[in-house]
PDB file of C-alpha atoms in Angstrom:
ATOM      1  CA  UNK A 782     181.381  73.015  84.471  1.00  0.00           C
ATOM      2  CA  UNK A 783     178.298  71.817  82.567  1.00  0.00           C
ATOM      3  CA  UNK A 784     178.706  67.825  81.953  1.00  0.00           C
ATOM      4  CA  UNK A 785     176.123  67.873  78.622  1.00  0.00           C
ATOM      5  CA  UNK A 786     178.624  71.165  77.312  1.00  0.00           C
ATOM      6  CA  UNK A 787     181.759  68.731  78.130  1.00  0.00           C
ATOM      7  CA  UNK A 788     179.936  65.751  76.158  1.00  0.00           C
ATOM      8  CA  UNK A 789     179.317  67.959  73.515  1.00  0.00           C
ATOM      9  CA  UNK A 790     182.688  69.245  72.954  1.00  0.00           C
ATOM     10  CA  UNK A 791     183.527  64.949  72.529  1.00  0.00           C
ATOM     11  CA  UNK A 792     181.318  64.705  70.069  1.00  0.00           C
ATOM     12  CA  UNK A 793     182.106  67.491  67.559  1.00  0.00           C
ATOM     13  CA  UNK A 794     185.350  66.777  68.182  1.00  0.00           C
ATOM     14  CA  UNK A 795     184.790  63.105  67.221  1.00  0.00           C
ATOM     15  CA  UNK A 796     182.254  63.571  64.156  1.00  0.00           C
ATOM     16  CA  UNK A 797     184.436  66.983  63.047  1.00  0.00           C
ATOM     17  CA  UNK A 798     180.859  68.089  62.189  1.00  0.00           C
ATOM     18  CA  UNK A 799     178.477  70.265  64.382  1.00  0.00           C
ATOM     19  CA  UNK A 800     175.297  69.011  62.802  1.00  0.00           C
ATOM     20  CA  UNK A 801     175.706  65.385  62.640  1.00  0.00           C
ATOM     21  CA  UNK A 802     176.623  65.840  66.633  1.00  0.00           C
ATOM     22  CA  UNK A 803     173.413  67.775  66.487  1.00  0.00           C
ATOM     23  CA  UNK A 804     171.859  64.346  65.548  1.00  0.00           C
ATOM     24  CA  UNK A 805     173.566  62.406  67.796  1.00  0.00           C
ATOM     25  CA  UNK A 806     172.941  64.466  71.142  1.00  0.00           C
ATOM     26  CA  UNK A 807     169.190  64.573  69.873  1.00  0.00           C
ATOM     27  CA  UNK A 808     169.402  68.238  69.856  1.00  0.00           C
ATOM     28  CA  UNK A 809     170.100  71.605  68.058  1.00  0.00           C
ATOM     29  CA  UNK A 810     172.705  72.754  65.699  1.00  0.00           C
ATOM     30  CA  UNK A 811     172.509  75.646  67.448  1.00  0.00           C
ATOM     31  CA  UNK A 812     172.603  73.988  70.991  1.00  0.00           C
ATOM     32  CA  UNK A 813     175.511  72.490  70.140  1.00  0.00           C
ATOM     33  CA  UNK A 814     176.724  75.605  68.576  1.00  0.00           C
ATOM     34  CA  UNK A 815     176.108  77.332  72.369  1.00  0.00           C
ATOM     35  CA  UNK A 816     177.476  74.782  74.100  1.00  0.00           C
ATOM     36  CA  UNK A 817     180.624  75.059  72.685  1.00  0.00           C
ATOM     37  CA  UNK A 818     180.965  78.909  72.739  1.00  0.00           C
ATOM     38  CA  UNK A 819     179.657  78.505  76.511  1.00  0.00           C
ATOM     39  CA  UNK A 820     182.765  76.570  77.460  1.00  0.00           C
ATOM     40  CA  UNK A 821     185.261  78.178  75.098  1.00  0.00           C
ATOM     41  CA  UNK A 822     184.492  81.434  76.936  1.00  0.00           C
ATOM     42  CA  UNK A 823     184.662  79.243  80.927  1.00  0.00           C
ATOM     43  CA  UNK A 824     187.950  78.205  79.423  1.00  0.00           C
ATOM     44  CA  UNK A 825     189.230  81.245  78.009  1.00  0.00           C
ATOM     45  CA  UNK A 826     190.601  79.725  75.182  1.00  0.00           C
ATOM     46  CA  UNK A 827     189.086  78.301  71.240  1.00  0.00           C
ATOM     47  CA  UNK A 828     188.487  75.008  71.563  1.00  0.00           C
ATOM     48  CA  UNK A 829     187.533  74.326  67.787  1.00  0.00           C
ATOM     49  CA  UNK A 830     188.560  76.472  64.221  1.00  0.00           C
ATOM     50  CA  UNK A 831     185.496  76.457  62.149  1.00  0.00           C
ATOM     51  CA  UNK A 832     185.292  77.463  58.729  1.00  0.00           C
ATOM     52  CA  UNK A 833     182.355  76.974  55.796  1.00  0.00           C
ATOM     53  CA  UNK A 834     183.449  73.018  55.360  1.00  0.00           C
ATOM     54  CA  UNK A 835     185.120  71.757  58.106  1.00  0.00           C
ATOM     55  CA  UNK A 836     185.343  71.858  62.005  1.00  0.00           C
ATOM     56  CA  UNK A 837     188.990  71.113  63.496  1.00  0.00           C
ATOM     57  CA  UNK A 838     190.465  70.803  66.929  1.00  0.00           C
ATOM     58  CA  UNK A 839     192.546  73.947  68.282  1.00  0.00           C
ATOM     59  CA  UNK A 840     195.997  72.719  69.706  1.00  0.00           C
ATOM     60  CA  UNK A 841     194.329  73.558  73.349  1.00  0.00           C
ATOM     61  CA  UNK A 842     191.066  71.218  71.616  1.00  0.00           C
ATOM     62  CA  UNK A 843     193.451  68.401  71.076  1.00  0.00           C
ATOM     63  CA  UNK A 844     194.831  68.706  74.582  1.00  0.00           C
ATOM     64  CA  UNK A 845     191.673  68.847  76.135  1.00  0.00           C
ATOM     65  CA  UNK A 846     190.057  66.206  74.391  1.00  0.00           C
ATOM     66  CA  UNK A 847     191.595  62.796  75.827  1.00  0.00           C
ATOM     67  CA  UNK A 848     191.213  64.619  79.674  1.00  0.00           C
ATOM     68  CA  UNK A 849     187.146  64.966  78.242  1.00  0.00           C
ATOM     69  CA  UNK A 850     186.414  61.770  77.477  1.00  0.00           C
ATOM     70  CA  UNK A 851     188.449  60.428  80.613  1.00  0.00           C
ATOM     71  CA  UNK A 852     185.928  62.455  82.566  1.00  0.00           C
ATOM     72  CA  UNK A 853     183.147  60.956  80.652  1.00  0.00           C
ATOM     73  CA  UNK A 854     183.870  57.683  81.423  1.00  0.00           C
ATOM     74  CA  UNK A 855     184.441  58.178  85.075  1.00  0.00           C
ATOM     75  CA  UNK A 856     180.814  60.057  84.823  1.00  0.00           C
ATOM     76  CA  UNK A 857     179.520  56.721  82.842  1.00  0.00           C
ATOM     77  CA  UNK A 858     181.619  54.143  86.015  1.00  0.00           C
ATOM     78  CA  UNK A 859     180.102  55.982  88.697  1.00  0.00           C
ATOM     79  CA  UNK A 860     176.397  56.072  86.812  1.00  0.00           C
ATOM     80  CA  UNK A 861     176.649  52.039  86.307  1.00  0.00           C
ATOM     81  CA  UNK A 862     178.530  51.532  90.388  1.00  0.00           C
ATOM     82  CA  UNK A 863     175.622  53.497  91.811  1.00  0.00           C
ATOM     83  CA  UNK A 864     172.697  53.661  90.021  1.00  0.00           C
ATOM     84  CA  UNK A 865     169.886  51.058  90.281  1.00  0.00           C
ATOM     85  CA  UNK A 866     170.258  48.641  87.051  1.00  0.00           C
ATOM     86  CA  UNK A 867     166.727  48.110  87.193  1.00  0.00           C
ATOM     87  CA  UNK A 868     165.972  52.014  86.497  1.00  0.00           C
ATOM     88  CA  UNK A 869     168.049  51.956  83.629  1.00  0.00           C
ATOM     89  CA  UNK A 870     166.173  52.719  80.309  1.00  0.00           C
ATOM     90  CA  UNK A 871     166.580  52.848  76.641  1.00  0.00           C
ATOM     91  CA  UNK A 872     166.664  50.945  73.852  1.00  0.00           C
ATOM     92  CA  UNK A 873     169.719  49.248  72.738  1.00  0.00           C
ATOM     93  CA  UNK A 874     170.536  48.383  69.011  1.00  0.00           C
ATOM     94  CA  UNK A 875     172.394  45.254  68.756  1.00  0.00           C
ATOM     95  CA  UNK A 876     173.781  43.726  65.946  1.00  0.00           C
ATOM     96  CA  UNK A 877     174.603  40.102  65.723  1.00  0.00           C
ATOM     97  CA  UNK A 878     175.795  36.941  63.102  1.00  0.00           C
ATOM     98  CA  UNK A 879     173.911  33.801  62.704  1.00  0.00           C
ATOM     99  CA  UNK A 880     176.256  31.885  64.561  1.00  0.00           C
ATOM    100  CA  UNK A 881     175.662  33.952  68.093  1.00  0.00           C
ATOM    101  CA  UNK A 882     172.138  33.476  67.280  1.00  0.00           C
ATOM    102  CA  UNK A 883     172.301  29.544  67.055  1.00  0.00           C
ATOM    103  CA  UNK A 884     175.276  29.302  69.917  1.00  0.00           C
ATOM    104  CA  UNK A 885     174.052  31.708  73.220  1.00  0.00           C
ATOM    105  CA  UNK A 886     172.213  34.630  71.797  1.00  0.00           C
ATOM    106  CA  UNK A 887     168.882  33.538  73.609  1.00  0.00           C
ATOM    107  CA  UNK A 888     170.531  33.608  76.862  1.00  0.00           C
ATOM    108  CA  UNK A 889     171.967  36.789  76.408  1.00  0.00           C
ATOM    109  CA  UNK A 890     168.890  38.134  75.937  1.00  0.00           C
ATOM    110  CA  UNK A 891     167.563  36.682  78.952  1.00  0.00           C
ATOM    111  CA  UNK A 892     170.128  37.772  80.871  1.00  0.00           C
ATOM    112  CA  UNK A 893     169.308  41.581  79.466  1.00  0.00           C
ATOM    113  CA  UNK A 894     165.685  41.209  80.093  1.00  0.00           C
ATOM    114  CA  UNK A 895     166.378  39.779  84.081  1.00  0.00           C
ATOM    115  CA  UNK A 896     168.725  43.118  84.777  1.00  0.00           C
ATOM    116  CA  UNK A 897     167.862  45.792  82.772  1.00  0.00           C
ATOM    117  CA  UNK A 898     163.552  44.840  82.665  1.00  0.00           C
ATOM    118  CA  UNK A 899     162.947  48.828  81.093  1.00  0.00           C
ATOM    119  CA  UNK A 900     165.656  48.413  78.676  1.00  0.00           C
ATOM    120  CA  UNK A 901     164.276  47.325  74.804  1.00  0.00           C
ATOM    121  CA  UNK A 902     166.380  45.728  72.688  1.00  0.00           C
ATOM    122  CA  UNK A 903     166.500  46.347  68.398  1.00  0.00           C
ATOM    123  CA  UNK A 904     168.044  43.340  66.826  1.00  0.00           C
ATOM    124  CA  UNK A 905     169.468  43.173  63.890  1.00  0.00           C
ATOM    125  CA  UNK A 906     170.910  40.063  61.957  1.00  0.00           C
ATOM    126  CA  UNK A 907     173.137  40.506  59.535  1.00  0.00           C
ATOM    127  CA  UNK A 908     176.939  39.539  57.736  1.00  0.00           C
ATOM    128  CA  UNK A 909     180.322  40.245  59.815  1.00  0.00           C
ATOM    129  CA  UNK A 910     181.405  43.177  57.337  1.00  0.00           C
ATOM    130  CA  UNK A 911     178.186  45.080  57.532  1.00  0.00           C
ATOM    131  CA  UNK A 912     177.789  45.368  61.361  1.00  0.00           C
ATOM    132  CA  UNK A 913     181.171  46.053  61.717  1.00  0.00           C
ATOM    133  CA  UNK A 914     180.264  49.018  59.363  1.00  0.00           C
ATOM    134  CA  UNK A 915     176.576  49.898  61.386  1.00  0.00           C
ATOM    135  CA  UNK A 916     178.680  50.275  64.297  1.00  0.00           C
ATOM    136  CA  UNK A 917     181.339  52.357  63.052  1.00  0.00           C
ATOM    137  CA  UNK A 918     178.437  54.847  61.289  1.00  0.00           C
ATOM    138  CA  UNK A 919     176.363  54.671  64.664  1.00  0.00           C
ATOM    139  CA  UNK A 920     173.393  52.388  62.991  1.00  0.00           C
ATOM    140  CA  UNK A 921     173.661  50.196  65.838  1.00  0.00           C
ATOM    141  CA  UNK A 922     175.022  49.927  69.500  1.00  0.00           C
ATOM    142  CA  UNK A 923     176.405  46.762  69.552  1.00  0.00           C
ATOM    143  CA  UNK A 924     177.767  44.635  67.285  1.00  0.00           C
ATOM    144  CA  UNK A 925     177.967  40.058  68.189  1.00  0.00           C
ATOM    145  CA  UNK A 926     180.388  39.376  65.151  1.00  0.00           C
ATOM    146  CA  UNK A 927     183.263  38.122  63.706  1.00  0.00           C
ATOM    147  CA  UNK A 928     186.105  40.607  64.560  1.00  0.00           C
ATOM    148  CA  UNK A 929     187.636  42.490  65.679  1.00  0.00           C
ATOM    149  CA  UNK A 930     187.268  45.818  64.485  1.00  0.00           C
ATOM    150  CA  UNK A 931     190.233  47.779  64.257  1.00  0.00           C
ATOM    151  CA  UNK A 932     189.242  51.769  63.962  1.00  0.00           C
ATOM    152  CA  UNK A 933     189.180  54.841  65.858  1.00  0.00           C
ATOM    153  CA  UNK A 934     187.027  54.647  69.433  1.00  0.00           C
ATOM    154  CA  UNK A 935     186.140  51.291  68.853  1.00  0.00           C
ATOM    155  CA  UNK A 936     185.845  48.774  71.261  1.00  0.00           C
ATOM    156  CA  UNK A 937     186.601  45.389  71.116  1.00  0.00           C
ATOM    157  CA  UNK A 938     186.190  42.279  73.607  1.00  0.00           C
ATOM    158  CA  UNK A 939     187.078  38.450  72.905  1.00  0.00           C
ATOM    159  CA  UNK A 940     183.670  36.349  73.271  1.00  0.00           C
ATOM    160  CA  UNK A 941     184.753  33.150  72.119  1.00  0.00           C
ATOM    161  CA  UNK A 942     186.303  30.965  69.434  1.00  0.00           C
ATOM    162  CA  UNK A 943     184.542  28.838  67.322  1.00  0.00           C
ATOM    163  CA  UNK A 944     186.154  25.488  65.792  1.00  0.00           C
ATOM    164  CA  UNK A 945     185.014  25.101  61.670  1.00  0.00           C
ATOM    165  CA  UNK A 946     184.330  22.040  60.756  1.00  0.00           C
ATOM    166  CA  UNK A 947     183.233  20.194  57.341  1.00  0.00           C
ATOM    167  CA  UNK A 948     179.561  18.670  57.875  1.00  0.00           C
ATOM    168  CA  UNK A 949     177.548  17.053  55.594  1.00  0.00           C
ATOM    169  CA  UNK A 950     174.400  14.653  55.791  1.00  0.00           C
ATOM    170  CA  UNK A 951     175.264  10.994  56.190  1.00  0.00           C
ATOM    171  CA  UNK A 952     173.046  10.206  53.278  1.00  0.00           C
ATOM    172  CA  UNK A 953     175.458  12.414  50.948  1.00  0.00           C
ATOM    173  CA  UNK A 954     177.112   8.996  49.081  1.00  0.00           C
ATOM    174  CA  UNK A 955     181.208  10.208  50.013  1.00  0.00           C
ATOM    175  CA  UNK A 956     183.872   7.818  50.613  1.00  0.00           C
ATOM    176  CA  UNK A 957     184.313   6.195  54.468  1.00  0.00           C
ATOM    177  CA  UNK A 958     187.336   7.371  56.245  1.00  0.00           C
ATOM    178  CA  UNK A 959     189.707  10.382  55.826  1.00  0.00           C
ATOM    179  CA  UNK A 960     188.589  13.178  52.799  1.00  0.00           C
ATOM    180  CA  UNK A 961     190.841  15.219  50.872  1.00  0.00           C
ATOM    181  CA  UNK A 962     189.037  18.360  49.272  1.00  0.00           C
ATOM    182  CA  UNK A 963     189.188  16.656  45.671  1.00  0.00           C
ATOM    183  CA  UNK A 964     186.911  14.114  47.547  1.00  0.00           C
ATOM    184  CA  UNK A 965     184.044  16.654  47.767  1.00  0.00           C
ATOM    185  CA  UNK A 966     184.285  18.607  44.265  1.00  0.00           C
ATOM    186  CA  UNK A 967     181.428  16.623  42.885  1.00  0.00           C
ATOM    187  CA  UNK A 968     178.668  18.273  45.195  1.00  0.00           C
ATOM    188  CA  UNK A 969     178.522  22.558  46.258  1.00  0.00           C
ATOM    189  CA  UNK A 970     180.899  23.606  48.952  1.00  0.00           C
ATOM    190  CA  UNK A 971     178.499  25.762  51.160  1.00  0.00           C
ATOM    191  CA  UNK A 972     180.275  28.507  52.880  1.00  0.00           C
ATOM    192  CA  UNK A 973     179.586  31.686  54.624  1.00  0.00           C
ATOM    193  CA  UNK A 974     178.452  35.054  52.516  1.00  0.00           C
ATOM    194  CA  UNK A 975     180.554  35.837  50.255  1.00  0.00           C
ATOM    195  CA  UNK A 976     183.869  38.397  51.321  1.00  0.00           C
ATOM    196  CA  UNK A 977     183.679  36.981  54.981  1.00  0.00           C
ATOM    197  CA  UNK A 978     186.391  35.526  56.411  1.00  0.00           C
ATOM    198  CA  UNK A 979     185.197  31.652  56.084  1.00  0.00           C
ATOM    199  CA  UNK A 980     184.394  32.345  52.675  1.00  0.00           C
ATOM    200  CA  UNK A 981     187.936  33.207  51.935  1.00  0.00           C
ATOM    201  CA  UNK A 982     189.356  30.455  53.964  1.00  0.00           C
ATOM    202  CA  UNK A 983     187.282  27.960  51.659  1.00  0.00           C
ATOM    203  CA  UNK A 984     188.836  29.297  48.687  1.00  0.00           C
ATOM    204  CA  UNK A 985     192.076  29.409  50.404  1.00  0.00           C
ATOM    205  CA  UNK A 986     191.681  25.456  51.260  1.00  0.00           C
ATOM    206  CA  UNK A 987     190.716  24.848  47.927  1.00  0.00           C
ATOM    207  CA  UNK A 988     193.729  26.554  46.288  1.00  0.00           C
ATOM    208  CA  UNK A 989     196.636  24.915  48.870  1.00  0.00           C
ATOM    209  CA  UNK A 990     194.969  21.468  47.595  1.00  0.00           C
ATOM    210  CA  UNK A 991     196.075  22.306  43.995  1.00  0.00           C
ATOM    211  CA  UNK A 992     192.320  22.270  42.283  1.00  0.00           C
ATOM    212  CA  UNK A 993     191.136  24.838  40.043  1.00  0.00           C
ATOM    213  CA  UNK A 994     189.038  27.178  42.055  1.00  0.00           C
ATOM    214  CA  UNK A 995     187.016  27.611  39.038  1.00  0.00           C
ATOM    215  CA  UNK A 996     185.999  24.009  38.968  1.00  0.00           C
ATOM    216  CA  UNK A 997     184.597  23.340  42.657  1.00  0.00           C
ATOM    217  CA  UNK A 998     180.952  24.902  42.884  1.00  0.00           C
ATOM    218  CA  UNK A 999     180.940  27.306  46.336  1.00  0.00           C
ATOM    219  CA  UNK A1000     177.925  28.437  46.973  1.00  0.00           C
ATOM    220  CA  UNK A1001     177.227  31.705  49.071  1.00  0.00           C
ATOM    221  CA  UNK A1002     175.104  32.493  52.157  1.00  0.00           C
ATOM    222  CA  UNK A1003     174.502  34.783  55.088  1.00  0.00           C
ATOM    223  CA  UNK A1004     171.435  32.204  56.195  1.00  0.00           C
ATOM    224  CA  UNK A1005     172.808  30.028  58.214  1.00  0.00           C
ATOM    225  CA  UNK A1006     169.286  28.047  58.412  1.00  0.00           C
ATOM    226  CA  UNK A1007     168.994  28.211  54.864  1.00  0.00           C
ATOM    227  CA  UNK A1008     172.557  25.960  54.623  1.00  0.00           C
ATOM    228  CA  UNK A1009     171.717  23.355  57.682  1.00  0.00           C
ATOM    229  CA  UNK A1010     168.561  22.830  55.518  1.00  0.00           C
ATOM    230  CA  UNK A1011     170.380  22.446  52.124  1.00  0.00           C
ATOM    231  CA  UNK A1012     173.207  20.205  53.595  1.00  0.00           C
ATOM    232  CA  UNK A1013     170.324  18.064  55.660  1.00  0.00           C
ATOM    233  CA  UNK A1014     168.676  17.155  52.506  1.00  0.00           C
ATOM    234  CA  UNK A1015     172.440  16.001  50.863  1.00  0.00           C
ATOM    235  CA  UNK A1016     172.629  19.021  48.399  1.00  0.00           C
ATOM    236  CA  UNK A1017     176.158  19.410  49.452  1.00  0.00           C
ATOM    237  CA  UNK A1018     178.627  19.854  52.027  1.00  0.00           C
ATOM    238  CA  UNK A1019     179.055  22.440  54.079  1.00  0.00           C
ATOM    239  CA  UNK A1020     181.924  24.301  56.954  1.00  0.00           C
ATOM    240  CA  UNK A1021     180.482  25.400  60.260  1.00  0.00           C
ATOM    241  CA  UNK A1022     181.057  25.663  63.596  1.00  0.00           C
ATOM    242  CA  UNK A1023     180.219  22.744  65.788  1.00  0.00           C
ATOM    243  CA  UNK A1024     177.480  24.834  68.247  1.00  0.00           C
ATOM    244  CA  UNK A1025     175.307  25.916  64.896  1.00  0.00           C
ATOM    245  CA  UNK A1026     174.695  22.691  63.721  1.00  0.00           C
ATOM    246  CA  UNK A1027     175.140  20.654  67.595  1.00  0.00           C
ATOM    247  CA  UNK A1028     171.087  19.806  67.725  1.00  0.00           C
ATOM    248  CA  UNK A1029     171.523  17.937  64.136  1.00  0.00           C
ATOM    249  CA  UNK A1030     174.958  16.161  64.629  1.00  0.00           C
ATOM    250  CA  UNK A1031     172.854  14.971  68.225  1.00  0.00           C
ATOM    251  CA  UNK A1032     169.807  13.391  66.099  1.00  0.00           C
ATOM    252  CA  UNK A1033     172.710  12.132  63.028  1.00  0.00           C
ATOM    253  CA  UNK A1034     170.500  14.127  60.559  1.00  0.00           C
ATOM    254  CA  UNK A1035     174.588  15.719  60.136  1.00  0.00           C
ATOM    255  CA  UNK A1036     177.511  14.581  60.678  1.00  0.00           C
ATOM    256  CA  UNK A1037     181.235  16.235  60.826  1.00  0.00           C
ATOM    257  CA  UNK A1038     183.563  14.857  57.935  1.00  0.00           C
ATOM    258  CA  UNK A1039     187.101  14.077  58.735  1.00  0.00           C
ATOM    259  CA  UNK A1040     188.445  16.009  55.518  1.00  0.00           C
ATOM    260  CA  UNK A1041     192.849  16.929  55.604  1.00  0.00           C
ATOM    261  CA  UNK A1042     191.931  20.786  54.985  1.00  0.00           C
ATOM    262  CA  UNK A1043     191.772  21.806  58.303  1.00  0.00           C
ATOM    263  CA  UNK A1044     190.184  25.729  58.355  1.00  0.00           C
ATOM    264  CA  UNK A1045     190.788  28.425  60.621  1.00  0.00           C
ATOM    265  CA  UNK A1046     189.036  28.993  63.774  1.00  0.00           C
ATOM    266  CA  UNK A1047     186.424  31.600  63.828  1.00  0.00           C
ATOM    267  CA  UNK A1048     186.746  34.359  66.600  1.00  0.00           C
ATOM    268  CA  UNK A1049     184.016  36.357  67.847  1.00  0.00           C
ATOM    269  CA  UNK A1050     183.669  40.019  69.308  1.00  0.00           C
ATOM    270  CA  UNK A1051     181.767  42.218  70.849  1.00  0.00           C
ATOM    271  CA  UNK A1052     182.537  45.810  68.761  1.00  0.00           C
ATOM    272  CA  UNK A1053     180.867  48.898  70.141  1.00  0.00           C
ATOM    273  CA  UNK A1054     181.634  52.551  70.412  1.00  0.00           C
ATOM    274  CA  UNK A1055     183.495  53.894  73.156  1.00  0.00           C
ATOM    275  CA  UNK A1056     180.020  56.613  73.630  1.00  0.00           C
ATOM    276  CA  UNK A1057     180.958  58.698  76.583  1.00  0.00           C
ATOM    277  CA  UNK A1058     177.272  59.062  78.319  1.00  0.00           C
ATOM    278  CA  UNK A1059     176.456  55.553  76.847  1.00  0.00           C
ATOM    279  CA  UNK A1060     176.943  52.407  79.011  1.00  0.00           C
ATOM    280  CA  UNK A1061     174.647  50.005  77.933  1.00  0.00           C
ATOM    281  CA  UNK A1062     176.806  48.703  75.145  1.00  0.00           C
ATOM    282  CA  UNK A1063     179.164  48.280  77.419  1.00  0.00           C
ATOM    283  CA  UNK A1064     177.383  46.247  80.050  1.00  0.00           C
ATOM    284  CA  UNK A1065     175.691  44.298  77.697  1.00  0.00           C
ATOM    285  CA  UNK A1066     178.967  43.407  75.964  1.00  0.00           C
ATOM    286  CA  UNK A1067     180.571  42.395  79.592  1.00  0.00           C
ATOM    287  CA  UNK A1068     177.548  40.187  79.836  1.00  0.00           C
ATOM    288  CA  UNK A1069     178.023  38.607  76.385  1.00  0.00           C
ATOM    289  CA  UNK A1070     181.659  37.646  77.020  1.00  0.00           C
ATOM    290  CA  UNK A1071     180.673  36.175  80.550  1.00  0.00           C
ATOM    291  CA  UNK A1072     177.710  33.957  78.606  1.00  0.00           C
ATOM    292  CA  UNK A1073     179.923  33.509  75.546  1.00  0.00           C
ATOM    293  CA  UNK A1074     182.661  31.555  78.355  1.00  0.00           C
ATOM    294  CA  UNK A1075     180.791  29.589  80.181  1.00  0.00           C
TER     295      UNK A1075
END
């Protein structure tokens, strides 16, 4: 049995859509189109009904489909156990948040460039919500976010956690000693962009402390170097995680405010699709967590 016709089958059966696998495979509607009829007819049975619209699985499709991609994976193990990492080309689309960026992200490159030297990486900076969408769509490879993603053939592993803290530049004129949120409502709240999930903790924190939302200024951002600037020159205050702003609270151009709000932790994920012929997402994210941890 032909392993491209086998990874084929996957994919329509995944996208529901013989073109778009078309695209995806990098080939032919029509290849695809043969593939499938080749191994229908080495099977002896319809893998797929088709009409005008839509493409569905057959009841023997939907049986056959979890054995396929179990194949494919062992096909993708064995590739990565024997194979010479150092061979291994491509290019590898990863998507990643600010805070990876400022916390490891350099090393993980590093550590890409050291192992896999003909591999090119396509990065991509950007909010949570929209790489979790580029990966779902297949716009990127990887996703370094806040997760995780919960969807179909979606992969998820822990990288780390992240503590948020309130910082703020010492020259900002607040009260010594313990804060309560009503204690900062006279200069902009800088969170993360908006819809995110420390965005919506902000508000939450601000709410539970009985002040009208509509009174405290919050002010938006998916630049995280745009808000260490802001907050560095006193325009406000801001919440963070300790390893983005670590190089100013080590100079005391910031410092971390002891305010009662206490926010939640943010968690981190690699997200990528389980792609059956596709293991550099995969080995890259294994090599993300191990950075991420130590």
């Amino acid at each position: 049995m032909n392993l491209k016709f086998l990874e084929t089958f996957v994919w329509v059966a995944r996208l529901r859509n013989f073109s778009v696998a078309a695209e995806k495979l990098c080939t032919t509607q029509a290849a695809v189109s043969n593939r499938i009829a080749t191994l229908e007819r080495e099977l002896g049975v319809r893998l797929f009904e088709r009409d005008l619209r839509n493409v569905g699985l057959t009841p023997h499709g939907q049986r056959a489909l979890p054995q396929a991609e179990a194949i494919m994976r062992m096909v993708a193990e064995f590739e990565r156990s024997i194979s010479d990492a150092g061979q291994m080309r491509g290019t590898v689309m990863i998507g990643t948040v600010d805070s990876v960026v400022y916390a490891w992200l350099p090393r993980l490159i590093e550590r890409v460039k050291e192992t896999y030297p003909n591999v090119a990486i396509d990065l991509n900076v950007d909010t949570s919500l929209n790489l979790a969408r580029q990966v779902q769509d297949g716009q990127i490879d990887l996703g370094l976010i806040m997760g995780p993603v919960v969807a179909p053939h979606i992969r998820n592993i822990e990288l780390c956690v992240f503590d948020c803290l309130w910082i703020a530049s010492p020259k900002l004129p607040l009260k010594p000693g313990r804060l309560a949120i009503a204690d900062l409502t006279d200069y902009p709240i800088f969170a993360y962009s908006k819809g995110s999930q420390p965005h919506h903790s902000v508000l939450r924190a601000i709410e539970l402390s009985g002040i009208d939302i509509e009174t405290v200024r919050v002010f938006n951002s998916n630049s995280l170097a745009t808000i260490t600037r802001l907050i560095r020159d006193g325009v406000g205050v801001a919440t963070l995680p300790r390893a983005v702003v670590q190089e100013f609270l080590d100079t005391g151009e910031l410092h971390v405010l002891d305010v009662e709000a206490t926010l939640p932790a943010l968690h981190f994920h690699a997200v990528f699709n389980d792609n059956p012929g596709n293991a550099l997402p995969a080995l890259i994210a294994d090599m993300a967590a191990e950075i991420a941890a130590s």
